Coordinates of C-alpha atoms and ligand atoms in Angstrom, one line a residue:
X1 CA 20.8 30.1 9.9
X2 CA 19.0 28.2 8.0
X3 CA 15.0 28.0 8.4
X4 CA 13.7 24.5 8.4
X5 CA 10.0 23.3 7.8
X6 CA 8.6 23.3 11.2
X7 CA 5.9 21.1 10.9
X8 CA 9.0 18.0 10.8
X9 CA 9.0 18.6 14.3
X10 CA 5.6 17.4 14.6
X11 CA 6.1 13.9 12.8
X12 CA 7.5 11.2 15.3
X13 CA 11.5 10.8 15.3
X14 CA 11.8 7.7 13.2
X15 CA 9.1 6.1 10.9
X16 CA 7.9 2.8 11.8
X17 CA 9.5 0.7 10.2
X18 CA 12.7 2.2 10.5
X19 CA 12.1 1.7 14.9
X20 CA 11.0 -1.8 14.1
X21 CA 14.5 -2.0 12.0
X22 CA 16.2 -0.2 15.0
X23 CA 14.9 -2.9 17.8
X24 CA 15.4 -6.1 15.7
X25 CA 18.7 -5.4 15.1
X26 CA 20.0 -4.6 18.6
X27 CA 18.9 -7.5 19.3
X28 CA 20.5 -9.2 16.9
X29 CA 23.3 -8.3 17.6
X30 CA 22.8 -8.8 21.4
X31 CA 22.2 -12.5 20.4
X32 CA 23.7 -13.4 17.4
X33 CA 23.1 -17.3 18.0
X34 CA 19.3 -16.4 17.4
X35 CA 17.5 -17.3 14.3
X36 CA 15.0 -14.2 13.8
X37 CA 11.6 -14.9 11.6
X38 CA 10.4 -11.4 10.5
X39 CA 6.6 -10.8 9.8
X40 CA 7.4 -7.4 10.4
X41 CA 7.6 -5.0 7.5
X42 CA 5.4 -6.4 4.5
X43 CA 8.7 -7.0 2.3
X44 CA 8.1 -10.2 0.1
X45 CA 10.8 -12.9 0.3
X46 CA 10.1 -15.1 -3.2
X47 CA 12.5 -14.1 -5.8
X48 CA 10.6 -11.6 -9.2
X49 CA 9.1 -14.5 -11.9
X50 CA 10.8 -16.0 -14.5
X51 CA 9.0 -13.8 -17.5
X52 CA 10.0 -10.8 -15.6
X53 CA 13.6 -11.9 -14.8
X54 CA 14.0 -12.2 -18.9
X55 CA 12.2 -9.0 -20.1
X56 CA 15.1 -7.2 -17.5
X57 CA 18.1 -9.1 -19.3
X58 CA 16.8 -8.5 -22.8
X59 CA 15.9 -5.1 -22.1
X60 CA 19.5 -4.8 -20.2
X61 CA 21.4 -6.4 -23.9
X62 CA 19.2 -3.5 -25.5
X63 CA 21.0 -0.9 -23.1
X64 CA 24.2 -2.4 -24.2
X65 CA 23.5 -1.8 -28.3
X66 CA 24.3 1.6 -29.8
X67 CA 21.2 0.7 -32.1
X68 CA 18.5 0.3 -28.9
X69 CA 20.0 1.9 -25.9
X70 CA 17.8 4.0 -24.4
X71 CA 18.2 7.6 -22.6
X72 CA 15.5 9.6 -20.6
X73 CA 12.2 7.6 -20.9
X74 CA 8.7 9.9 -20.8
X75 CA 8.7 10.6 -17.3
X76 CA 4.8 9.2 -17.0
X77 CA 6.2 5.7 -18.5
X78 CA 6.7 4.0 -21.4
X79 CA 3.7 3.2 -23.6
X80 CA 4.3 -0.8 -23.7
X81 CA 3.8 -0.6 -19.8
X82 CA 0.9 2.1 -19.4
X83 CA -1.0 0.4 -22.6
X84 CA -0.3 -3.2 -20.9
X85 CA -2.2 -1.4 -17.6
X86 CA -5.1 -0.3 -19.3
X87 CA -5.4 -3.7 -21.4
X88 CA -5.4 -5.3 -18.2
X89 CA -8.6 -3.0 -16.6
X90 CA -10.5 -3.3 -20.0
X91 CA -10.1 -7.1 -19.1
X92 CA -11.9 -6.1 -16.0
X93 CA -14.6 -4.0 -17.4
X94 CA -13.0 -0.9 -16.3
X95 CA -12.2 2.0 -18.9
X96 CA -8.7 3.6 -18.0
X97 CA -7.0 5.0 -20.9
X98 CA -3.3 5.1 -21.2
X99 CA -2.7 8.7 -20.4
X100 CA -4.2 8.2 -17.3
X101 CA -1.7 5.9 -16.2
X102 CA 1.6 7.3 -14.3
X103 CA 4.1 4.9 -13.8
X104 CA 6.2 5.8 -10.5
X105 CA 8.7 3.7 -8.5
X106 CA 6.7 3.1 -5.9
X107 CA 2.8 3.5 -4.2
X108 CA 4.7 5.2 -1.1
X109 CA 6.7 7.9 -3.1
X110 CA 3.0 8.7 -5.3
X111 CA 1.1 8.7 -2.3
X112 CA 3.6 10.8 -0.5
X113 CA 3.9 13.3 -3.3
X114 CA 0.6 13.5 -4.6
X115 CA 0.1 16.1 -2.0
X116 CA 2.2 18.4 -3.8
X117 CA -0.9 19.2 -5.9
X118 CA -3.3 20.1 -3.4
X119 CA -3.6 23.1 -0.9
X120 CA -2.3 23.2 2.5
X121 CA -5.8 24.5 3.6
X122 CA -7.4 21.0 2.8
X123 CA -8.9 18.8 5.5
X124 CA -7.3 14.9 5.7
X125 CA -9.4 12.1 6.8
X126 CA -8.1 9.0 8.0
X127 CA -9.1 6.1 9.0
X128 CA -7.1 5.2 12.5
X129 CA -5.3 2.7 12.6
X130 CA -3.9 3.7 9.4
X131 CA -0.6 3.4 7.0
X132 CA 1.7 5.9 8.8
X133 CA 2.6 7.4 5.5
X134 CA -0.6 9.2 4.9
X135 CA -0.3 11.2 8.5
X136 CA 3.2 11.5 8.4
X137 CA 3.1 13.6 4.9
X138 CA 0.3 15.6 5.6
X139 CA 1.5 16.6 8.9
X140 CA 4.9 17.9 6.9
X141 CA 3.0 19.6 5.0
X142 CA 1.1 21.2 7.8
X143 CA -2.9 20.2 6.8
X144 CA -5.0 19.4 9.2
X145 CA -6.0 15.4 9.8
X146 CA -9.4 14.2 11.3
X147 CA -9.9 10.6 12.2
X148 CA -12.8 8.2 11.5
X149 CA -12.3 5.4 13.8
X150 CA -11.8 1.9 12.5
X151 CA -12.6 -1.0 15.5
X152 CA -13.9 -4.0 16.3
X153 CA -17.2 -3.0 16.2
X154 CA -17.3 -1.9 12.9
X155 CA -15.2 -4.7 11.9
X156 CA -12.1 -2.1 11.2
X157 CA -14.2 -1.3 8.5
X158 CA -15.5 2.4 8.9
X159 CA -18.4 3.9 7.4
X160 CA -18.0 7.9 6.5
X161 CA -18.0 10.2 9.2
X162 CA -20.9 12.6 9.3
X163 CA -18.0 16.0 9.3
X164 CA -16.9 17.4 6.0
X165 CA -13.3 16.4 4.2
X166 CA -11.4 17.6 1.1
X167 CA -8.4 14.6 0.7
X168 CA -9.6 11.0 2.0
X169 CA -7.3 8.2 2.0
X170 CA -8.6 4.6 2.0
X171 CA -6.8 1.6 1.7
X172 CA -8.5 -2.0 0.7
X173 CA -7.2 -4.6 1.2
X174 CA -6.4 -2.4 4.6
X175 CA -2.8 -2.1 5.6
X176 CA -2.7 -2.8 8.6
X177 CA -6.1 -4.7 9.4
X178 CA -6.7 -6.8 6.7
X179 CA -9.7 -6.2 6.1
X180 CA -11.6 -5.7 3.0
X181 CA -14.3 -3.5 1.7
X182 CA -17.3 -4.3 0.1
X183 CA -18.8 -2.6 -3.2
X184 CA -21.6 -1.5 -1.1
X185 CA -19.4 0.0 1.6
X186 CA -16.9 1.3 -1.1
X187 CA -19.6 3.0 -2.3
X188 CA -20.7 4.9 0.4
X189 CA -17.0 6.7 0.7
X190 CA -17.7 7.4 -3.4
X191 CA -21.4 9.2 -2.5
X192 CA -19.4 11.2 0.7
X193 CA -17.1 12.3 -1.7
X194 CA -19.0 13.5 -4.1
X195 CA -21.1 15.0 -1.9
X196 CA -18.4 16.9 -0.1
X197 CA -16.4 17.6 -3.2
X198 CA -13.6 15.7 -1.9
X199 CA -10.8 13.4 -3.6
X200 CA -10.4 9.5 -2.7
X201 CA -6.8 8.8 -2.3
X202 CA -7.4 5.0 -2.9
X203 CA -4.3 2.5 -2.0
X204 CA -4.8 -0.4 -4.0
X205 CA -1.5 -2.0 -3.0
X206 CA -2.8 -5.4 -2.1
X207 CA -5.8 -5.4 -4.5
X208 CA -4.3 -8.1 -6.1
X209 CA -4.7 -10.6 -2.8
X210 CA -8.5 -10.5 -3.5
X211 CA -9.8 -13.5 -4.9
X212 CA -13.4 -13.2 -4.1
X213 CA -15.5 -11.5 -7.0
X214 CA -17.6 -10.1 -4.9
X215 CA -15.1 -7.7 -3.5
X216 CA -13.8 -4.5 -5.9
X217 CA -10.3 -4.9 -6.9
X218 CA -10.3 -1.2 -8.1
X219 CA -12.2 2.0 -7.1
X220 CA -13.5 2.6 -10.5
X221 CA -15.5 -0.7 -10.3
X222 CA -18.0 1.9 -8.6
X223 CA -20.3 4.0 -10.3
X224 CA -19.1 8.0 -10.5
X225 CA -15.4 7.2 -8.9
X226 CA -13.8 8.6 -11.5
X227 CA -15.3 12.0 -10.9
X228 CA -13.7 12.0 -7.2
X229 CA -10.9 9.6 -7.0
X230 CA -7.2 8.6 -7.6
X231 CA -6.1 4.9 -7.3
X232 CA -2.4 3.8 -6.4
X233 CA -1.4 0.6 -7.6
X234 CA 2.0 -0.9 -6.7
X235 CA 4.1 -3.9 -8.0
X236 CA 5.5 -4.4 -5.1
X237 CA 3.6 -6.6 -3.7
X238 CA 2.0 -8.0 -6.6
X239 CA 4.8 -9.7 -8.4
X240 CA 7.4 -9.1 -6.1
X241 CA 9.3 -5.4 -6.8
X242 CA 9.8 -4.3 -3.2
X243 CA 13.8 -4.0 -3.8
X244 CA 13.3 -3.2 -7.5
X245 CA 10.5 -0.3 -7.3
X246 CA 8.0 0.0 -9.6
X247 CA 3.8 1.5 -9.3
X248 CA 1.7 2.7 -11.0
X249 CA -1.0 6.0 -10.3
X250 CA -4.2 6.6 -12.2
X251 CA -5.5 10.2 -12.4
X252 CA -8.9 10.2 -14.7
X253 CA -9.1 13.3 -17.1
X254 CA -12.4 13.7 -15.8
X255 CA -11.4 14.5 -12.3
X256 CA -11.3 18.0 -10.9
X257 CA -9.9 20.0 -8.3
X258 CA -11.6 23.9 -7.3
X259 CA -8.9 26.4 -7.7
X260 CA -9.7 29.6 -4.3
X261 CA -11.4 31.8 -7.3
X262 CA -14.2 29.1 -7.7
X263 CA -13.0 28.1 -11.1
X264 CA -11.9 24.0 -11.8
X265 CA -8.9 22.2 -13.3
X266 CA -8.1 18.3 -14.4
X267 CA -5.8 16.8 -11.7
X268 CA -4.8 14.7 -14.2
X269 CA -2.9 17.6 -16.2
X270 CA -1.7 19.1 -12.8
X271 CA -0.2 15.9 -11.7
X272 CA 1.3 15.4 -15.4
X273 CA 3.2 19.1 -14.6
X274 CA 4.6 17.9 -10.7
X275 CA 6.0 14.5 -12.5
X276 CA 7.5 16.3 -15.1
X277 CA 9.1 18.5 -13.4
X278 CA 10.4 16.4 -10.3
X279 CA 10.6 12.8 -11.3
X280 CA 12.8 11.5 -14.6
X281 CA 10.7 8.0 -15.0
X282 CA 11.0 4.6 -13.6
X283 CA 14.5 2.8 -15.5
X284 CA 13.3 1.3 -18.7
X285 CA 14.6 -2.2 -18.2
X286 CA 12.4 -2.3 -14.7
X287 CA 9.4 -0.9 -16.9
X288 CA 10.1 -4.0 -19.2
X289 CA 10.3 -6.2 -16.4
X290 CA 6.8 -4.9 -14.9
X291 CA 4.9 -5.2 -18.8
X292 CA 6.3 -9.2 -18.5
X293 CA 3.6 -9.4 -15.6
X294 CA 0.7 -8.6 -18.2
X295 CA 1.7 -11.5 -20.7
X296 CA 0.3 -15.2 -20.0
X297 CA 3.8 -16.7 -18.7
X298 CA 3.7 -13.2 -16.3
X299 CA -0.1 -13.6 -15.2
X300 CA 0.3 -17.2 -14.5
X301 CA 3.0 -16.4 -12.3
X302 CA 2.1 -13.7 -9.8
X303 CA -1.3 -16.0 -9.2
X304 CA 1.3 -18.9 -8.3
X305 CA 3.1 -16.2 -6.1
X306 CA 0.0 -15.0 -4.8
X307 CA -1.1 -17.8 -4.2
X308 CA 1.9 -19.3 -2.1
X309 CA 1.8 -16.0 0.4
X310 CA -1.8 -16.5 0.7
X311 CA -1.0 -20.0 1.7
X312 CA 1.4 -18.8 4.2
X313 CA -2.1 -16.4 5.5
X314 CA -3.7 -19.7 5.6
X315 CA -1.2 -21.1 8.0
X316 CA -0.8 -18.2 10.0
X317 CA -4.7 -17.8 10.8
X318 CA -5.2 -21.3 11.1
X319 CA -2.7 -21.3 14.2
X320 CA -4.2 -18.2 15.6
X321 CA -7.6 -20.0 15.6
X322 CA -5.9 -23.4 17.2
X323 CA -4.7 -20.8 20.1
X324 CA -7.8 -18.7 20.9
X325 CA -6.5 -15.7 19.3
X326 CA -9.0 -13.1 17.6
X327 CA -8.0 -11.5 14.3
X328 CA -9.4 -9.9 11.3
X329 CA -7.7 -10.1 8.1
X330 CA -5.7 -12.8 6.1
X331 CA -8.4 -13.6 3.4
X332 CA -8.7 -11.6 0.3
X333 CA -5.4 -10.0 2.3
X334 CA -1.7 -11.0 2.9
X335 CA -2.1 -9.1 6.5
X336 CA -3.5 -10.3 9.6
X337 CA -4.6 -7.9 12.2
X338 CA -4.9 -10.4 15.6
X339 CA -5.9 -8.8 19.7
X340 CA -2.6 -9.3 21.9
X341 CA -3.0 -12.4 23.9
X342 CA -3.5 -11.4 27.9
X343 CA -4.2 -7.9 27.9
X344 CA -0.9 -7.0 26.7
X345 CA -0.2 -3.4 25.2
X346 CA 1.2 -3.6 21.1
X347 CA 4.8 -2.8 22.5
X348 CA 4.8 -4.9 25.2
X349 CA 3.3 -8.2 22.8
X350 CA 6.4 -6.8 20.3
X351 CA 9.3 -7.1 23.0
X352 CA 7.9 -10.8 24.2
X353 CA 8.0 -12.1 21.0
X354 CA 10.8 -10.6 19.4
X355 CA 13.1 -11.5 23.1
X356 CA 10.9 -14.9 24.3
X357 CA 10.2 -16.5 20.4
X358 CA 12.4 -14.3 18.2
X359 CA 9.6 -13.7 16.1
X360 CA 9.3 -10.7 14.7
X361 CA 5.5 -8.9 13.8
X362 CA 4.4 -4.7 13.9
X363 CA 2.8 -3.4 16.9
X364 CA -0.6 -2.0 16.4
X365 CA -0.1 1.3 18.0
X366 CA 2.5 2.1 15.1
X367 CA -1.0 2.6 13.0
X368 CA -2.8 4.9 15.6
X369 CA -4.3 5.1 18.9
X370 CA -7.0 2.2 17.8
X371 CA -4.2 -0.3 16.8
X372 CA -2.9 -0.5 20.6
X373 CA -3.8 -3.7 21.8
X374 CA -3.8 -4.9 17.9
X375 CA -0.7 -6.5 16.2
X376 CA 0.1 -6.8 12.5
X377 CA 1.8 -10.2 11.1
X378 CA 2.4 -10.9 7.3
X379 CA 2.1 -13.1 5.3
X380 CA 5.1 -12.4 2.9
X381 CA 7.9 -15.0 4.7
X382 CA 8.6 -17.9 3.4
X383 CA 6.9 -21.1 3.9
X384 CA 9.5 -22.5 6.2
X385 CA 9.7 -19.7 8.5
X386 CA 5.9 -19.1 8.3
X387 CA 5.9 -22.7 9.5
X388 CA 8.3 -22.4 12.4
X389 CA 7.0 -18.6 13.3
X390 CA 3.4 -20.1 14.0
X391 CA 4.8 -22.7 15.8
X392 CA 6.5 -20.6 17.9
X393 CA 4.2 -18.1 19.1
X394 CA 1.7 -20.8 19.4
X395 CA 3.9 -22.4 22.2
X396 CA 3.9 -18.6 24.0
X397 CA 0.9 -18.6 24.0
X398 CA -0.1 -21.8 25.1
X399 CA 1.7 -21.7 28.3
Ligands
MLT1 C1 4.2 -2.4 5.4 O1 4.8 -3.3 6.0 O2 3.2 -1.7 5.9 C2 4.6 -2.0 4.0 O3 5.6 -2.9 3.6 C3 5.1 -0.7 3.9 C4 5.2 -0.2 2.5 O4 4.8 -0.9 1.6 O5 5.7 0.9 2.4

């Protein structure tokens, strides 16, 4: 028989989201006269922008002409898409050259595989609660994970522990909290690193919710972060790819990993070698569609559609207020990270509003042991339901 890789054993049955899935649909089809609102899983609703929407159809008339059809792409991304990516971070003062820059189909997939390139023996940190998908792969692939605790007090914004760690995985704006970090407290993760000789696995999903100057969009707006850290960035969420996949990872040349004799080597050319190998390239007519984003139409676009989720945040914390309720989150972030009402556990705040309002959010404790008592809503619905979901729960809770 057939070994299998123990360590699956130690991940939870289903992932999160998948449970969520599981729940909401039982009882939809338990009461199929219900109208569900989901401010569940962070899937945008608007439809991709117009610029986009055209670069796909004239890239897909391209695929239909002998003349511009297109096989296999470079597996790290066509250069109209990775040159449009490092325009767009010289705009911001930031120096990221093209070959840095590995377009994937998705922030989940990169930050999942990335650990193909680093040793078993390394030490994970975490902050807890935390996106499931940095414990889940690292237990698979059996490395131990330490926790720093992210709370209340500290505003679930956790300064870096005083233990040693190889791989560190931060996310700002924070999936699940909302919360943001500071250049100052961004910093601070950048000195630990370098200190300990560690790698920042930085998940700028949502950096494009931040509106406030103040705050760092990107890890490499702080001095020395390109000597210790890799930044995902994701489309998703930023002009609306969730269903049609497209990210982008940036490994500098400059950063290095210790091979067991002592001796050092470029993650950059190491993460080239696992891409090229097991990956064949995002499709080009997506790639097209993602390099529309960069052009004036594009830009203009995904701030309107930013900016229309944001007002959604707007609404969202503006009820929670009305009703008592604290949160964290929902500025500078499309999440908002509130305290169950009456003592209730995550699960139990879940199952009242999904069977009581048929509203739909994520229970804290799916992030870690410090998100029970904490529950996640997005902002991502559409105006309508965002509308009708906030009334809803603010009747519960008003009773
Ligand atoms: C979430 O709801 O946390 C995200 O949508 C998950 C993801 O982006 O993979």
């Amino acid at each position: 028989m057939t070994l299998i890789n123990e360590h699956y054993t130690e991940v939870n049955d289903t992932y999160l989201f998948s449970e969520i899935s599981k729940r909401v649909s039982a009882f939809a089809a338990a009461n199929p006269d219900k109208k569900i609102i989901r401010l569940g899983i962070g899937d945008v609703t608007l439809p991709l922008p117009t610029s986009v929407i055209k670069a796909m159809q004239a890239a897909v008339e391209e695929m239909a002409d002998p003349a511009t059809f297109k096989g296999y792409g470079p597996e790290q991304g066509y250069d109209f898409l990775r040159d449009a990516i490092s325009a767009d971070y010289k705009s911001r003062d930031i120096k990221i050259e093209s070959n840095e820059i590995f377009v994937s189909d998705g922030a989940k997939s990169d930050i999942g595989n990335i650990g193909d390139i680093f040793s078993t023996d390394n030490i994970v940190l975490v902050t807890d609660p935390v996106y499931p998908v940095y414990v889940d792969t690292n237990i698979m692939a059996g490395r131990t994970i330490r926790y720093v605790g992210s709370n209340a007090k500290n505003s679930f914004l956790p300064s870096p522990p005083d233990f040693h760690a190889d791989m560190i995985y931060l996310c700002s704006p924070n999936n699940p909290t909302g919360s943001v970090m500071s250049r100052e407290q961004l910093k601070e993760w950048v000195d630990y690193a370098l200190k300990n000789e560690a790698v920042i696995l930085f998940d700028a999903a949502y950096e494009a919710y931040i509106s406030d100057p103040e705050l760092p969009r990107s890890i490499y707006e702080i001095e020395g972060a390109k000597k210790c850290a890799i930044e995902f960035c994701s489309f998703s969420k930023t002009a609306g790819f969730t269903g049609t996949r497209c990210a982008y990872t940036i490994v500098p040349k400059i950063l290095n990993g210790r091979t067991k004799p002592g001796g050092h080597l470029p993650l950059n050319r190491l993460w080239n070698r696992r891409q090229t190998t097991k990956f064949n390239g995002v499709p080009y007519l997506i790639q097209k569609g993602a390099a529309a984003i960069y052009t004036e139409e594009g830009k203009r676009e995904v701030r309107d559609m930013i900016g229309y989720y944001m007002g959604n945040a707007a609404i969202i914390t503006k009820a929670l207020s009305k009703a008592g309720i604290t949160f964290y989150g929902g500025v500078n972030a499309p999440y908002i990270w509130l305290k169950c009402p009456s003592g209730l556990s995550s699960w139990q705040f879940f199952d009242k509003l999904l069977n009581e309002v048929n509203v739909v959010g994520t229970p804290g404790a799916g992030f870690g042991k410090n998100g029970e008592g904490y529950f996640r809503l997005t902002a991502f619905a559409s105006r309508e339901n965002t509308v009708e979901a906030c009334d809803r729960i603010s009747g519960l809770i008003n009773i």
